[in-house]
Structures are given as structure tokens and as C-alpha cells.
Amino acid sequence: MTKHIFVTGGVVSSLGKGITAAALAMLLEKRGYKVAMQKLDPYLNVDPGTMNPYQHGEVFVTDDGAETDLDLGHYERIAGVRCSQASNYTSGRIYGNVIARERAGGYLGGTVQVIPHITNEIKDAMRSLHSEQIDIAISEIGGTAGDIESLPFLEAARQFKLESGAHEVIFLHLTLVPYIRAAGELKTKPSQHSVAMLRGIGITPDILVCRTEIPLEEDHFQKLSLFCNVPERCVIEELDVRNSIYEVPLELARQKLDECVLEQLALEARPLDLGSYRLWLDGVLHPVKECTVAVVGKYIKLRDAYKSIYEALHHAGIAASAKVNFLPVESETLEHENPATALAGADAILIPGGFGNRGILGKIKAAEYARVNHIPFLGICLGMQCAVIEFARNKLGWQDADSTEFAPESTHPVIALLESQKQISDKGGTMRLGAYPCKLIRGSRSEKLYGCENISERHRHRFEYNGIYRKALEDAGLRVAGTSPDGNIVEMVELPEEPFYVGCQFHPEFQSRPQQPHPLFAGLVNAALDNRKA
Ligand code: GLN
């Protein structure tokens, strides 16, 4: 039977609940337990797919095509679990299901209410993680204790525990113990208040994890234990890590969080061997070379908007014993700037995915600058589309070459709406989403990088390379390097003459893992290092 951990947050948002939950999951997995993870988000959008990255950060895409919260990226990268549609539920999705059932007559005669109908739906979502293969399920509840929005989720979790046997369900509360510089003191009061708030709705945390800048002292542990009603050994300090989020699991292991969790769940503390992880982390913390990769995007001010891209570059750097510096370039400003100035110092250029017209010209300019100056280049999704447009305009001389997303009247629509999208008008969850197979062209750079011919990558797009122009583009030098297995959708392009110039319609960043960098990112970073040396 699957046991369940609920992770809640207190005091402030952005405490790193996702990273903490993922680090805990990693430790449990390393002790031989099978873990599944889930994020419960209080907002009313059905999924974050329709939200602006400035509102929400990156949309993480799963194999089965769910558009989800970026915390799922942490789950996959840190904990190594595979996420799915069951890994992210929002209030919008929960209410949507209940309301659809009401309209279909599913509750005929009844008044549909938050309790029990919404809370039952939430409990079903929580339980959807349970299976014979899963020992422990972790549900992270978004928001902060005291928010009106997250109440139904907390209420459902309370009921969930009530309906379960002893040691089946535990609550882990992540809180902040702020350091007041002027007084030179750590303060436990905000944590006391946030736990009081949870207890007011019937939840008593079993474990308190305290984010802190400086180590807690004995009397802090005692105070937190006494006022928060948590045994002292279950008050866990989570000290800020200095250099890498991949230090967090070690920090939590040092504080015995995993042992505490297993004790509370009445599970055996199987041996934990972090030796090889420690060795790997040592390499992460002590790179011997460096390079700089420019990332040209329109939400560039917000790091979280391109979370998986930065992580994937970091992973590729780790494998090459290199530190990868990021040069974030705002695509809209690049439109009015000299690219040689804006991109100065970049050993490679990456254009990530995106939507809409703003900043497109800047991205096209960056792709041109990379091609003309032989700078290693990776274009992802919209980045590949911009590279194709740039090539058509500047190499083939088709001045108005464009994507029909931006210029429906273009006489050279080198990027056009996918056939399968033509009848679709709803915006939510209707793109070409999730993992699709791709066949690489024999002898292409991409096939060499992947080391195989058949790959599977995650997608999120409506537009595609327009096959009508394939011959002209290929004849001029922009080679197709990968297609859908039926050959109809162009998935990859490359310039074989360049040191590294690759575009992909899919999102390789979602499958990069700390200890297994993605081949395309590894290729880009290695080319950047060569470029720097040269
Ligand atoms: N806007 C483009 C499309 O829909 C690219 C999408 C993306 O970069 N994720 O095809």
C-alpha cells in the first residue's frame, strides 16, 4: 500500500518546496523506495499552459503531454521520477471536472459543494498516485498556509489523513526562520504562526523543515518543537546551500530528514549510500574551465521562464568539467542593438522556445549573427523556426519569409500551422504536446550526437517547418536532420558546414538530467568550449 507525504509551506512563498520535496524523494529512492510526486496548484487556470511566463515561469511538459508547473522539472531532475498527467492538478482542473460532471447529470438531485464534492475530487487526484509499484507518494500543496485559495486542498489532505491508518500519511511543513540582521537574531515566531494557522484547520505537521540563512541553535530547536507541537528530532534545519541546488539532498541527509520521514511512516531505514553522488557533486562544485552561452529570449528578465534551459546547459557543463556562464539577452532590445555588442563574449548562442511577435526580429538577428560568424548555435522550437526564417531571408533572399504565426500574408511562409491544428480554436491544452518519435537522418551531426537513429522528444507547438520549401532550403545548405517517422514533420535542421548549428522543433531541455546531459546541449557546450579555446 502506498504511503503519502503532504508538503505544505508557511510564512512566505518561494521557499523551495519543490526542491525540498524532490531532494527528499531522491533520498528515499536511494534507500530503495519507489516514489511518485505531484504538485497541487491553487489557481483557477486548468493548467499553466495559457499563462504568461512572467506570471508563472516555465511550463514544463511531460511525456504524456501535460503542460505543468516548473516544480515538476525539479521532480524529474533531482528525484529522477517520471511525471505524468497525474503529477499536476490545479483548482481549475478539479473544479472543471466537478462542474462537467454536474452538467452531465452526475449529481442529479444533489447540491454540489466544496465539501464533499470538490474535496472528494481532490482526494481522488491524490490517490491517483497510488499503485502497487509506488511505496511513497509525495503531494506538494502550492501556496502558503493562510491563503484562501489553497484551503480546499488542505482540507482534502486533512480528510485524507483522517481516513487513513496510523503511519500511512504525514505532513511536512516547510517554513522560514528569518535572520534579523539589526538584532543579530533568528526568529521562530513566523513559523509558530504558520503552524498555528495549519492547526486551526485541523492539520498538525509531523515534521517541520526550517529554511534558514544561518544554523539554528539548540534553543531554536526547542522553541520550534514546543510551540509547533513537533518532536524536537523532527525539527529539521535546511541551511541555504551556497553553490548548487544539487547540494540540497546532501544537506537534508546530513539533518536526517529522510530517516525522520521513514520513522514517521513506520518504514525501515534501509541503507543509504551517497558516495558516488558526493563524488559527482564535487565535480559540479569544482569546474576546471568555463564558457559563456548567450540565451536570447523575450522573458529573459525572469530566470524561471527558461528554467529547464539553464539547467540543461548546467548539466552539459558538469559533464565537461566546465562552468557555463549565462549571458541573458533580451530579444526585443536586440532589435535596436548591434549584435556584436549585445552578444560580445558569447561562445555559443541559444534561442529557446516562445510565442507571439514581440522580439522575433531580435531572435532572427541573433540566428544570423551566429551563422555568419560561425558561433555555435542551438535553436529550440521557436528558436529553430527563427533560424529557418533567417536562412530563407538572408541566404535565399526571400525578404518576406516568415511564420504564419507572425505574418499570415507572407508569400514565403517557411513556417506554417501544423495540418492537425487547422480545425482547433481552443487555446488550452490543444498544441502538439508531449513525446513523439523522431527519426534522425543517417550521417547527420544530430545522429552522431544522439548515437542512434530513433529518438523520442517532448513537444509544445502549433507551427512547423513548411515542407513546400524543403528542397530550396536544403539545396542552399540548411539540411534536414530529423523528421517524424512518416517523414511529414521536419523535426531538426542543421548547417553541416558550421562548427555547430542545430535547430530542433522539440524541447530537449525537458529530458536533460544532472548526471545524463542531453546530447544536443552537450554538443552545444562542447562546441562553445572549443570556440572559446580558438
Ligand atoms: N510559437 C511556436 C509554435 O507554436 C513555437 C512554440 C515554442 O517555441 N514552444 O509553433
JSON list of N, CA, C and O in Angstrom, two decimals, residues 396-438:
[
{"chain": "A", "resi": 396, "resn": "LEU", "atom": "N", "xyz": [18.53, 32.85, -49.00]},
{"chain": "A", "resi": 396, "resn": "LEU", "atom": "CA", "xyz": [17.77, 32.65, -50.24]},
{"chain": "A", "resi": 396, "resn": "LEU", "atom": "C", "xyz": [17.22, 33.97, -50.79]},
{"chain": "A", "resi": 396, "resn": "LEU", "atom": "O", "xyz": [16.69, 34.01, -51.90]},
{"chain": "A", "resi": 397, "resn": "GLY", "atom": "N", "xyz": [17.31, 35.02, -49.99]},
{"chain": "A", "resi": 397, "resn": "GLY", "atom": "CA", "xyz": [16.86, 36.33, -50.46]},
{"chain": "A", "resi": 397, "resn": "GLY", "atom": "C", "xyz": [15.34, 36.50, -50.49]},
{"chain": "A", "resi": 397, "resn": "GLY", "atom": "O", "xyz": [14.83, 37.41, -51.15]},
{"chain": "A", "resi": 398, "resn": "TRP", "atom": "N", "xyz": [14.63, 35.64, -49.76]},
{"chain": "A", "resi": 398, "resn": "TRP", "atom": "CA", "xyz": [13.17, 35.80, -49.68]},
{"chain": "A", "resi": 398, "resn": "TRP", "atom": "C", "xyz": [12.86, 36.80, -48.57]},
{"chain": "A", "resi": 398, "resn": "TRP", "atom": "O", "xyz": [12.67, 36.42, -47.40]},
{"chain": "A", "resi": 399, "resn": "GLN", "atom": "N", "xyz": [12.80, 38.06, -48.94]},
{"chain": "A", "resi": 399, "resn": "GLN", "atom": "CA", "xyz": [12.71, 39.13, -47.95]},
{"chain": "A", "resi": 399, "resn": "GLN", "atom": "C", "xyz": [11.56, 38.97, -46.97]},
{"chain": "A", "resi": 399, "resn": "GLN", "atom": "O", "xyz": [11.69, 39.30, -45.80]},
{"chain": "A", "resi": 400, "resn": "ASP", "atom": "N", "xyz": [10.42, 38.48, -47.46]},
{"chain": "A", "resi": 400, "resn": "ASP", "atom": "CA", "xyz": [9.26, 38.41, -46.55]},
{"chain": "A", "resi": 400, "resn": "ASP", "atom": "C", "xyz": [9.04, 36.99, -46.00]},
{"chain": "A", "resi": 400, "resn": "ASP", "atom": "O", "xyz": [7.95, 36.66, -45.54]},
{"chain": "A", "resi": 401, "resn": "ALA", "atom": "N", "xyz": [10.08, 36.17, -46.06]},
{"chain": "A", "resi": 401, "resn": "ALA", "atom": "CA", "xyz": [9.93, 34.83, -45.46]},
{"chain": "A", "resi": 401, "resn": "ALA", "atom": "C", "xyz": [9.55, 34.99, -43.99]},
{"chain": "A", "resi": 401, "resn": "ALA", "atom": "O", "xyz": [10.08, 35.86, -43.29]},
{"chain": "A", "resi": 402, "resn": "ASP", "atom": "N", "xyz": [8.61, 34.18, -43.53]},
{"chain": "A", "resi": 402, "resn": "ASP", "atom": "CA", "xyz": [8.11, 34.36, -42.16]},
{"chain": "A", "resi": 402, "resn": "ASP", "atom": "C", "xyz": [7.37, 33.12, -41.70]},
{"chain": "A", "resi": 402, "resn": "ASP", "atom": "O", "xyz": [7.25, 32.14, -42.45]},
{"chain": "A", "resi": 403, "resn": "SER", "atom": "N", "xyz": [6.86, 33.19, -40.48]},
{"chain": "A", "resi": 403, "resn": "SER", "atom": "CA", "xyz": [5.96, 32.17, -39.96]},
{"chain": "A", "resi": 403, "resn": "SER", "atom": "C", "xyz": [4.55, 32.73, -40.07]},
{"chain": "A", "resi": 403, "resn": "SER", "atom": "O", "xyz": [4.34, 33.93, -39.83]},
{"chain": "A", "resi": 404, "resn": "THR", "atom": "N", "xyz": [3.59, 31.89, -40.38]},
{"chain": "A", "resi": 404, "resn": "THR", "atom": "CA", "xyz": [2.21, 32.40, -40.46]},
{"chain": "A", "resi": 404, "resn": "THR", "atom": "C", "xyz": [1.70, 32.79, -39.07]},
{"chain": "A", "resi": 404, "resn": "THR", "atom": "O", "xyz": [0.66, 33.42, -38.94]},
{"chain": "A", "resi": 405, "resn": "GLU", "atom": "N", "xyz": [2.46, 32.41, -38.03]},
{"chain": "A", "resi": 405, "resn": "GLU", "atom": "CA", "xyz": [2.10, 32.87, -36.68]},
{"chain": "A", "resi": 405, "resn": "GLU", "atom": "C", "xyz": [2.25, 34.40, -36.60]},
{"chain": "A", "resi": 405, "resn": "GLU", "atom": "O", "xyz": [1.50, 35.06, -35.89]},
{"chain": "A", "resi": 406, "resn": "PHE", "atom": "N", "xyz": [3.23, 34.93, -37.32]},
{"chain": "A", "resi": 406, "resn": "PHE", "atom": "CA", "xyz": [3.51, 36.37, -37.22]},
{"chain": "A", "resi": 406, "resn": "PHE", "atom": "C", "xyz": [3.05, 37.15, -38.44]},
{"chain": "A", "resi": 406, "resn": "PHE", "atom": "O", "xyz": [2.75, 38.32, -38.35]},
{"chain": "A", "resi": 407, "resn": "ALA", "atom": "N", "xyz": [3.08, 36.51, -39.61]},
{"chain": "A", "resi": 407, "resn": "ALA", "atom": "CA", "xyz": [2.73, 37.20, -40.86]},
{"chain": "A", "resi": 407, "resn": "ALA", "atom": "C", "xyz": [1.93, 36.26, -41.74]},
{"chain": "A", "resi": 407, "resn": "ALA", "atom": "O", "xyz": [2.47, 35.62, -42.65]},
{"chain": "A", "resi": 408, "resn": "PRO", "atom": "N", "xyz": [0.63, 36.18, -41.49]},
{"chain": "A", "resi": 408, "resn": "PRO", "atom": "CA", "xyz": [-0.19, 35.21, -42.24]},
{"chain": "A", "resi": 408, "resn": "PRO", "atom": "C", "xyz": [-0.19, 35.49, -43.75]},
{"chain": "A", "resi": 408, "resn": "PRO", "atom": "O", "xyz": [-0.42, 34.59, -44.55]},
{"chain": "A", "resi": 409, "resn": "GLU", "atom": "N", "xyz": [0.12, 36.74, -44.11]},
{"chain": "A", "resi": 409, "resn": "GLU", "atom": "CA", "xyz": [0.06, 37.10, -45.54]},
{"chain": "A", "resi": 409, "resn": "GLU", "atom": "C", "xyz": [1.39, 36.91, -46.26]},
{"chain": "A", "resi": 409, "resn": "GLU", "atom": "O", "xyz": [1.51, 37.16, -47.45]},
{"chain": "A", "resi": 410, "resn": "SER", "atom": "N", "xyz": [2.43, 36.41, -45.57]},
{"chain": "A", "resi": 410, "resn": "SER", "atom": "CA", "xyz": [3.75, 36.23, -46.19]},
{"chain": "A", "resi": 410, "resn": "SER", "atom": "C", "xyz": [3.66, 35.40, -47.48]},
{"chain": "A", "resi": 410, "resn": "SER", "atom": "O", "xyz": [2.92, 34.41, -47.54]},
{"chain": "A", "resi": 411, "resn": "THR", "atom": "N", "xyz": [4.44, 35.80, -48.50]},
{"chain": "A", "resi": 411, "resn": "THR", "atom": "CA", "xyz": [4.44, 34.98, -49.74]},
{"chain": "A", "resi": 411, "resn": "THR", "atom": "C", "xyz": [5.44, 33.83, -49.62]},
{"chain": "A", "resi": 411, "resn": "THR", "atom": "O", "xyz": [5.51, 32.98, -50.50]},
{"chain": "A", "resi": 412, "resn": "HIS", "atom": "N", "xyz": [6.24, 33.80, -48.56]},
{"chain": "A", "resi": 412, "resn": "HIS", "atom": "CA", "xyz": [7.14, 32.67, -48.30]},
{"chain": "A", "resi": 412, "resn": "HIS", "atom": "C", "xyz": [6.95, 32.19, -46.86]},
{"chain": "A", "resi": 412, "resn": "HIS", "atom": "O", "xyz": [7.83, 32.37, -46.00]},
{"chain": "A", "resi": 413, "resn": "PRO", "atom": "N", "xyz": [5.81, 31.56, -46.60]},
{"chain": "A", "resi": 413, "resn": "PRO", "atom": "CA", "xyz": [5.57, 31.08, -45.22]},
{"chain": "A", "resi": 413, "resn": "PRO", "atom": "C", "xyz": [6.40, 29.83, -44.94]},
{"chain": "A", "resi": 413, "resn": "PRO", "atom": "O", "xyz": [5.89, 28.71, -45.00]},
{"chain": "A", "resi": 414, "resn": "VAL", "atom": "N", "xyz": [7.66, 30.03, -44.62]},
{"chain": "A", "resi": 414, "resn": "VAL", "atom": "CA", "xyz": [8.54, 28.87, -44.41]},
{"chain": "A", "resi": 414, "resn": "VAL", "atom": "C", "xyz": [8.18, 28.11, -43.12]},
{"chain": "A", "resi": 414, "resn": "VAL", "atom": "O", "xyz": [8.57, 26.96, -42.94]},
{"chain": "A", "resi": 415, "resn": "ILE", "atom": "N", "xyz": [7.46, 28.78, -42.23]},
{"chain": "A", "resi": 415, "resn": "ILE", "atom": "CA", "xyz": [6.91, 28.11, -41.04]},
{"chain": "A", "resi": 415, "resn": "ILE", "atom": "C", "xyz": [5.39, 28.31, -41.11]},
{"chain": "A", "resi": 415, "resn": "ILE", "atom": "O", "xyz": [4.92, 29.44, -41.29]},
{"chain": "A", "resi": 416, "resn": "ALA", "atom": "N", "xyz": [4.66, 27.22, -40.98]},
{"chain": "A", "resi": 416, "resn": "ALA", "atom": "CA", "xyz": [3.20, 27.32, -41.13]},
{"chain": "A", "resi": 416, "resn": "ALA", "atom": "C", "xyz": [2.48, 26.43, -40.12]},
{"chain": "A", "resi": 416, "resn": "ALA", "atom": "O", "xyz": [3.10, 25.54, -39.51]},
{"chain": "A", "resi": 417, "resn": "LEU", "atom": "N", "xyz": [1.21, 26.68, -39.96]},
{"chain": "A", "resi": 417, "resn": "LEU", "atom": "CA", "xyz": [0.40, 25.93, -38.99]},
{"chain": "A", "resi": 417, "resn": "LEU", "atom": "C", "xyz": [0.41, 24.43, -39.33]},
{"chain": "A", "resi": 417, "resn": "LEU", "atom": "O", "xyz": [0.28, 24.04, -40.49]},
{"chain": "A", "resi": 418, "resn": "LEU", "atom": "N", "xyz": [0.59, 23.60, -38.31]},
{"chain": "A", "resi": 418, "resn": "LEU", "atom": "CA", "xyz": [0.52, 22.14, -38.50]},
{"chain": "A", "resi": 418, "resn": "LEU", "atom": "C", "xyz": [-0.86, 21.77, -39.04]},
{"chain": "A", "resi": 418, "resn": "LEU", "atom": "O", "xyz": [-1.87, 22.35, -38.61]},
{"chain": "A", "resi": 419, "resn": "GLU", "atom": "N", "xyz": [-0.89, 20.81, -39.93]},
{"chain": "A", "resi": 419, "resn": "GLU", "atom": "CA", "xyz": [-2.16, 20.35, -40.50]},
{"chain": "A", "resi": 419, "resn": "GLU", "atom": "C", "xyz": [-3.15, 20.01, -39.37]},
{"chain": "A", "resi": 419, "resn": "GLU", "atom": "O", "xyz": [-4.31, 20.41, -39.40]},
{"chain": "A", "resi": 420, "resn": "SER", "atom": "N", "xyz": [-2.64, 19.30, -38.34]},
{"chain": "A", "resi": 420, "resn": "SER", "atom": "CA", "xyz": [-3.51, 18.85, -37.25]},
{"chain": "A", "resi": 420, "resn": "SER", "atom": "C", "xyz": [-4.06, 19.99, -36.40]},
{"chain": "A", "resi": 420, "resn": "SER", "atom": "O", "xyz": [-4.92, 19.78, -35.56]},
{"chain": "A", "resi": 421, "resn": "GLN", "atom": "N", "xyz": [-3.56, 21.22, -36.62]},
{"chain": "A", "resi": 421, "resn": "GLN", "atom": "CA", "xyz": [-4.00, 22.36, -35.80]},
{"chain": "A", "resi": 421, "resn": "GLN", "atom": "C", "xyz": [-5.09, 23.17, -36.50]},
{"chain": "A", "resi": 421, "resn": "GLN", "atom": "O", "xyz": [-5.67, 24.07, -35.90]},
{"chain": "A", "resi": 422, "resn": "LYS", "atom": "N", "xyz": [-5.34, 22.86, -37.78]},
{"chain": "A", "resi": 422, "resn": "LYS", "atom": "CA", "xyz": [-6.17, 23.77, -38.57]},
{"chain": "A", "resi": 422, "resn": "LYS", "atom": "C", "xyz": [-7.61, 23.88, -38.09]},
{"chain": "A", "resi": 422, "resn": "LYS", "atom": "O", "xyz": [-8.23, 24.92, -38.27]},
{"chain": "A", "resi": 423, "resn": "GLN", "atom": "N", "xyz": [-8.15, 22.85, -37.47]},
{"chain": "A", "resi": 423, "resn": "GLN", "atom": "CA", "xyz": [-9.55, 22.91, -37.02]},
{"chain": "A", "resi": 423, "resn": "GLN", "atom": "C", "xyz": [-9.67, 23.35, -35.57]},
{"chain": "A", "resi": 423, "resn": "GLN", "atom": "O", "xyz": [-10.76, 23.40, -35.02]},
{"chain": "A", "resi": 424, "resn": "ILE", "atom": "N", "xyz": [-8.52, 23.64, -34.93]},
{"chain": "A", "resi": 424, "resn": "ILE", "atom": "CA", "xyz": [-8.56, 23.89, -33.48]},
{"chain": "A", "resi": 424, "resn": "ILE", "atom": "C", "xyz": [-8.71, 25.38, -33.17]},
{"chain": "A", "resi": 424, "resn": "ILE", "atom": "O", "xyz": [-8.00, 26.20, -33.71]},
{"chain": "A", "resi": 425, "resn": "SER", "atom": "N", "xyz": [-9.67, 25.72, -32.28]},
{"chain": "A", "resi": 425, "resn": "SER", "atom": "CA", "xyz": [-9.79, 27.12, -31.89]},
{"chain": "A", "resi": 425, "resn": "SER", "atom": "C", "xyz": [-9.52, 27.33, -30.39]},
{"chain": "A", "resi": 425, "resn": "SER", "atom": "O", "xyz": [-9.05, 28.37, -29.98]},
{"chain": "A", "resi": 426, "resn": "ASP", "atom": "N", "xyz": [-9.78, 26.30, -29.57]},
{"chain": "A", "resi": 426, "resn": "ASP", "atom": "CA", "xyz": [-9.50, 26.43, -28.13]},
{"chain": "A", "resi": 426, "resn": "ASP", "atom": "C", "xyz": [-8.01, 26.58, -27.90]},
{"chain": "A", "resi": 426, "resn": "ASP", "atom": "O", "xyz": [-7.20, 25.93, -28.56]},
{"chain": "A", "resi": 427, "resn": "LYS", "atom": "N", "xyz": [-7.66, 27.41, -26.93]},
{"chain": "A", "resi": 427, "resn": "LYS", "atom": "CA", "xyz": [-6.23, 27.67, -26.68]},
{"chain": "A", "resi": 427, "resn": "LYS", "atom": "C", "xyz": [-5.61, 26.71, -25.65]},
{"chain": "A", "resi": 427, "resn": "LYS", "atom": "O", "xyz": [-4.39, 26.50, -25.64]},
{"chain": "A", "resi": 428, "resn": "GLY", "atom": "N", "xyz": [-6.41, 26.18, -24.75]},
{"chain": "A", "resi": 428, "resn": "GLY", "atom": "CA", "xyz": [-5.85, 25.41, -23.63]},
{"chain": "A", "resi": 428, "resn": "GLY", "atom": "C", "xyz": [-5.61, 23.94, -23.95]},
{"chain": "A", "resi": 428, "resn": "GLY", "atom": "O", "xyz": [-6.54, 23.22, -24.31]},
{"chain": "A", "resi": 429, "resn": "GLY", "atom": "N", "xyz": [-4.37, 23.50, -23.81]},
{"chain": "A", "resi": 429, "resn": "GLY", "atom": "CA", "xyz": [-4.05, 22.07, -23.92]},
{"chain": "A", "resi": 429, "resn": "GLY", "atom": "C", "xyz": [-4.24, 21.51, -25.32]},
{"chain": "A", "resi": 429, "resn": "GLY", "atom": "O", "xyz": [-4.44, 20.29, -25.48]},
{"chain": "A", "resi": 430, "resn": "THR", "atom": "N", "xyz": [-4.20, 22.35, -26.36]},
{"chain": "A", "resi": 430, "resn": "THR", "atom": "CA", "xyz": [-4.51, 21.87, -27.71]},
{"chain": "A", "resi": 430, "resn": "THR", "atom": "C", "xyz": [-3.32, 21.89, -28.66]},
{"chain": "A", "resi": 430, "resn": "THR", "atom": "O", "xyz": [-3.46, 21.62, -29.85]},
{"chain": "A", "resi": 431, "resn": "MET", "atom": "N", "xyz": [-2.13, 22.24, -28.17]},
{"chain": "A", "resi": 431, "resn": "MET", "atom": "CA", "xyz": [-0.96, 22.21, -29.06]},
{"chain": "A", "resi": 431, "resn": "MET", "atom": "C", "xyz": [-0.56, 20.77, -29.35]},
{"chain": "A", "resi": 431, "resn": "MET", "atom": "O", "xyz": [-1.12, 19.83, -28.79]},
{"chain": "A", "resi": 432, "resn": "ARG", "atom": "N", "xyz": [0.45, 20.61, -30.21]},
{"chain": "A", "resi": 432, "resn": "ARG", "atom": "CA", "xyz": [1.05, 19.27, -30.37]},
{"chain": "A", "resi": 432, "resn": "ARG", "atom": "C", "xyz": [1.95, 19.10, -29.15]},
{"chain": "A", "resi": 432, "resn": "ARG", "atom": "O", "xyz": [2.98, 19.74, -29.05]},
{"chain": "A", "resi": 433, "resn": "LEU", "atom": "N", "xyz": [1.49, 18.24, -28.22]},
{"chain": "A", "resi": 433, "resn": "LEU", "atom": "CA", "xyz": [2.11, 18.20, -26.89]},
{"chain": "A", "resi": 433, "resn": "LEU", "atom": "C", "xyz": [2.66, 16.83, -26.54]},
{"chain": "A", "resi": 433, "resn": "LEU", "atom": "O", "xyz": [2.07, 15.80, -26.87]},
{"chain": "A", "resi": 434, "resn": "GLY", "atom": "N", "xyz": [3.79, 16.85, -25.85]},
{"chain": "A", "resi": 434, "resn": "GLY", "atom": "CA", "xyz": [4.32, 15.61, -25.28]},
{"chain": "A", "resi": 434, "resn": "GLY", "atom": "C", "xyz": [5.28, 14.89, -26.21]},
{"chain": "A", "resi": 434, "resn": "GLY", "atom": "O", "xyz": [5.73, 15.42, -27.23]},
{"chain": "A", "resi": 435, "resn": "ALA", "atom": "N", "xyz": [5.61, 13.64, -25.83]},
{"chain": "A", "resi": 435, "resn": "ALA", "atom": "CA", "xyz": [6.65, 12.89, -26.54]},
{"chain": "A", "resi": 435, "resn": "ALA", "atom": "C", "xyz": [6.14, 12.36, -27.87]},
{"chain": "A", "resi": 435, "resn": "ALA", "atom": "O", "xyz": [5.04, 11.79, -27.95]},
{"chain": "A", "resi": 436, "resn": "TYR", "atom": "N", "xyz": [6.92, 12.57, -28.91]},
{"chain": "A", "resi": 436, "resn": "TYR", "atom": "CA", "xyz": [6.68, 11.98, -30.22]},
{"chain": "A", "resi": 436, "resn": "TYR", "atom": "C", "xyz": [8.01, 11.42, -30.72]},
{"chain": "A", "resi": 436, "resn": "TYR", "atom": "O", "xyz": [9.06, 11.99, -30.44]},
{"chain": "A", "resi": 437, "resn": "PRO", "atom": "N", "xyz": [7.93, 10.32, -31.49]},
{"chain": "A", "resi": 437, "resn": "PRO", "atom": "CA", "xyz": [9.18, 9.77, -32.03]},
{"chain": "A", "resi": 437, "resn": "PRO", "atom": "C", "xyz": [9.71, 10.65, -33.16]},
{"chain": "A", "resi": 437, "resn": "PRO", "atom": "O", "xyz": [8.95, 11.34, -33.84]},
{"chain": "A", "resi": 438, "resn": "CYS", "atom": "N", "xyz": [11.02, 10.63, -33.32]},
{"chain": "A", "resi": 438, "resn": "CYS", "atom": "CA", "xyz": [11.66, 11.37, -34.40]},
{"chain": "A", "resi": 438, "resn": "CYS", "atom": "C", "xyz": [12.74, 10.46, -34.98]},
{"chain": "A", "resi": 438, "resn": "CYS", "atom": "O", "xyz": [13.42, 9.74, -34.24]}
]
